[in-house]
XYZ file of C-alpha atoms in Angstrom:
279
model
C 134.313 147.896 30.800
C 130.915 146.169 31.716
C 130.717 142.974 33.458
C 129.914 139.925 30.958
C 126.441 138.552 31.142
C 127.599 135.079 31.927
C 125.151 133.818 34.829
C 122.540 131.258 33.675
C 120.384 131.014 36.891
C 119.094 127.672 37.968
C 116.154 129.120 39.960
C 113.404 127.523 41.888
C 111.569 127.870 45.143
C 113.095 125.222 47.544
C 112.569 121.670 47.113
C 111.260 121.952 43.346
C 113.960 120.056 41.493
C 117.063 122.504 41.291
C 119.522 120.140 42.743
C 118.427 117.338 40.335
C 118.913 119.799 37.320
C 122.378 120.783 38.495
C 123.255 117.125 38.909
C 121.962 116.490 35.390
C 124.121 119.209 33.980
C 127.092 118.073 35.677
C 126.836 114.631 34.309
C 126.002 115.852 30.855
C 128.995 118.228 30.789
C 131.412 115.876 32.235
C 130.207 112.919 30.005
C 132.207 110.525 32.019
C 131.783 106.714 32.122
C 130.454 106.832 35.892
C 128.099 109.286 37.647
C 129.676 112.480 38.872
C 129.834 112.338 42.873
C 127.023 114.266 44.099
C 129.300 116.038 46.602
C 131.336 117.511 43.633
C 128.291 118.848 41.750
C 128.952 122.341 43.404
C 131.657 122.711 41.008
C 129.493 122.928 38.068
C 126.983 125.287 39.514
C 127.542 127.420 42.754
C 125.010 128.892 44.910
C 124.294 132.744 45.330
C 123.909 132.448 48.899
C 127.414 130.714 50.155
C 128.731 132.282 53.083
C 132.278 132.108 52.225
C 131.645 134.254 48.962
C 130.275 136.947 51.338
C 133.372 136.552 53.826
C 135.571 136.728 50.787
C 134.252 139.914 49.212
C 134.068 141.600 52.456
C 137.821 140.853 53.287
C 136.865 139.468 56.854
C 134.667 137.099 58.543
C 131.070 138.909 58.709
C 127.943 137.963 60.704
C 125.956 136.129 57.998
C 122.674 136.800 60.052
C 123.028 140.393 59.239
C 120.847 140.244 56.070
C 121.334 144.088 55.355
C 125.039 143.410 55.141
C 124.847 140.472 53.011
C 122.533 142.369 50.795
C 124.996 145.146 50.392
C 127.784 142.702 49.528
C 125.519 140.546 47.023
C 126.631 142.614 43.790
C 130.272 142.137 44.687
C 129.517 138.590 45.077
C 127.906 138.273 41.744
C 130.415 140.523 40.171
C 133.251 138.146 41.398
C 131.457 135.170 39.870
C 131.396 136.836 36.589
C 134.764 138.043 36.782
C 136.159 134.818 35.717
C 135.298 135.860 32.176
C 133.883 132.306 31.438
C 131.197 132.211 28.858
C 128.692 130.675 31.109
C 128.519 130.491 34.959
C 125.775 128.329 36.287
C 124.423 129.908 39.707
C 121.788 128.252 41.658
C 119.202 130.472 43.349
C 116.146 130.268 45.466
C 115.694 134.126 45.559
C 112.678 135.795 44.176
C 113.443 137.895 41.088
C 112.606 141.091 42.799
C 114.146 143.590 45.003
C 114.753 143.104 48.754
C 115.190 146.337 50.857
C 116.202 148.238 47.834
C 118.607 145.521 46.487
C 117.990 144.272 43.081
C 118.436 140.386 43.723
C 118.840 139.023 40.252
C 120.578 141.943 38.251
C 120.043 141.921 34.579
C 123.592 143.191 33.889
C 125.043 139.847 35.073
C 122.442 137.487 33.448
C 122.583 135.565 30.093
C 119.455 133.458 30.751
C 117.693 131.389 33.440
C 116.134 128.033 33.889
C 113.260 127.999 36.219
C 111.716 124.918 37.834
C 108.189 124.805 39.261
C 106.695 122.033 41.257
C 103.168 121.523 42.408
C 103.026 123.545 45.710
C 101.338 120.621 47.454
C 104.139 118.411 46.849
C 106.868 120.944 47.501
C 105.102 121.978 50.858
C 105.812 118.248 51.946
C 109.495 118.116 50.936
C 109.944 121.752 52.313
C 108.547 120.923 55.750
C 110.588 117.696 55.788
C 113.872 119.573 54.842
C 113.508 122.331 57.360
C 111.953 120.567 60.194
C 108.542 122.272 60.065
C 104.808 121.224 60.502
C 102.664 121.232 57.296
C 100.281 123.931 58.550
C 103.405 126.156 59.341
C 104.856 125.548 55.812
C 101.385 126.488 54.316
C 101.546 129.768 56.192
C 105.260 130.516 55.157
C 104.751 129.668 51.360
C 101.578 132.079 51.352
C 103.519 135.039 52.978
C 105.055 137.847 50.904
C 107.631 138.450 53.596
C 108.858 134.836 53.638
C 112.767 134.234 53.643
C 114.860 131.483 54.628
C 117.016 132.663 57.572
C 120.788 132.391 57.395
C 122.367 129.508 58.814
C 125.695 127.807 58.538
C 125.168 126.892 54.930
C 123.618 130.044 53.589
C 123.098 133.560 53.891
C 119.385 134.863 54.132
C 117.504 134.044 50.966
C 114.372 136.084 50.088
C 111.644 134.085 48.569
C 108.205 135.670 48.939
C 104.898 133.430 48.660
C 105.081 130.547 46.021
C 102.796 132.271 43.818
C 104.904 135.531 43.755
C 108.162 133.676 43.157
C 106.728 131.824 40.010
C 105.273 134.993 38.764
C 108.528 136.872 39.273
C 110.581 134.387 37.308
C 108.015 133.629 34.509
C 106.751 136.851 33.339
C 108.110 139.825 31.456
C 111.737 138.646 31.347
C 114.419 140.764 29.577
C 116.324 137.405 28.783
C 115.393 133.842 27.815
C 113.964 131.869 30.597
C 113.344 128.081 30.203
C 110.329 127.290 32.458
C 110.147 123.533 33.427
C 107.512 121.633 35.503
C 109.081 119.137 37.738
C 106.201 116.675 36.932
C 107.120 116.843 33.191
C 110.667 116.302 34.150
C 109.833 113.056 36.027
C 107.220 111.970 33.194
C 109.806 112.502 30.192
C 113.115 113.704 31.477
C 114.505 113.386 27.864
C 112.308 116.162 26.708
C 112.567 118.398 29.595
C 116.538 118.035 29.953
C 116.694 118.635 26.100
C 114.998 122.123 26.723
C 117.949 122.775 29.239
C 120.558 122.070 26.754
C 118.883 124.149 24.303
C 118.726 127.215 26.532
C 122.434 126.770 27.543
C 123.423 126.357 23.785
C 125.013 122.815 24.250
C 124.535 120.247 21.256
C 122.175 117.647 22.203
C 123.624 114.069 21.852
C 120.725 111.695 22.441
C 123.082 108.999 23.658
C 124.842 111.401 25.975
C 121.562 112.673 27.120
C 120.172 109.359 28.200
C 123.432 108.453 30.120
C 123.386 111.876 32.052
C 119.568 111.255 32.936
C 120.586 107.611 34.091
C 123.557 109.042 36.013
C 121.207 111.451 37.791
C 118.188 109.126 38.589
C 116.820 109.334 41.997
C 118.081 105.680 42.528
C 121.474 106.699 41.688
C 121.332 109.831 44.029
C 119.867 108.092 47.016
C 122.594 105.467 46.826
C 125.356 108.078 46.584
C 123.787 109.768 49.587
C 123.438 106.604 51.567
C 127.041 105.747 51.041
C 128.527 109.000 51.674
C 126.063 111.715 52.677
C 125.261 115.083 50.833
C 126.843 118.261 51.743
C 123.535 120.072 50.953
C 121.417 117.940 53.246
C 119.630 119.595 56.153
C 120.660 118.796 59.819
C 116.916 118.727 60.410
C 116.300 115.897 58.066
C 118.207 112.570 57.682
C 117.746 112.297 53.812
C 118.162 114.999 51.049
C 116.934 112.734 48.241
C 113.553 111.217 49.559
C 111.117 109.953 47.079
C 111.187 112.549 44.188
C 107.691 111.582 43.201
C 104.563 113.587 42.421
C 101.286 113.356 43.908
C 102.586 112.524 47.260
C 100.131 115.161 48.773
C 97.117 112.912 48.051
C 98.197 110.565 50.977
C 100.357 112.981 53.122
C 98.450 116.222 53.453
C 95.487 116.878 55.640
C 92.600 118.140 53.593
C 92.266 121.465 55.222
C 95.963 121.944 54.220
C 95.181 121.016 50.800
C 92.403 123.523 50.682
C 94.388 126.311 52.165
C 97.060 125.963 49.508
C 94.619 125.768 46.592
C 92.772 128.868 47.911
C 95.981 130.980 48.403
C 97.629 129.828 44.947
C 94.591 129.155 42.756
C 95.605 131.434 39.929
C 99.160 130.107 39.353
C 98.043 126.569 40.130
C 95.542 126.614 37.266
C 98.042 128.478 34.915
C 100.503 125.468 35.197
C 97.972 122.782 35.262
C 97.870 121.916 39.040
C 94.278 122.535 39.172
C 91.382 122.002 37.068
C 88.591 124.071 38.443
């Protein structure tokens, strides 16, 4: 009997709005009279790179820095997720939709649909550098490299990203299943329209008042307040805050001109396609 196609991927390049989307969904689904605690959001959308899942399917503690081993176990991890026979399993991923060393990272046979979030790479670069404790020039190099991956650490196994442009193209072209593509900037400007598209893809009825409440409960002010009071399990040890500003166009005041030109040159085609470059 074939595995059910129940995974709805919540996919993005790191620091592009993935966590915000998961927190919105958690609040909409719970429909409680107060915000869902941010440290319980993982219950509504697990990640595909959580080490304990790889230990579990291996039946032992493994060396999570052995990316060839975690790649071999990936199918079993995803098979374990869909084995609960739920109609929908939300799964967060930062992996490119491609192969890594012969392993299909996003197998069609487990997949129902995907939500893919794009953020202006100039702003994403700033958040990425802050989160991972990197310099801007070093980050610009990384997001232009086809071999870019996030090394395993205590919270994730290796994630295969590729360049920003390759990542976007992989998720937004020639898909065998529905993909809802959202721009982070549109989510900020008109969250009701953007998050209504998320509900439509998932197949959840859109109750306007419930939608407004879920957006309010997942606002950056609320998330920052919760993080300040109780921390956030997904924050990086290299950075004191996960929820920083959540704004667009920070790059105009924070990035050196030569970094801006480098990113525009390396990613011109995709930046133009998604409205991040006029020329």
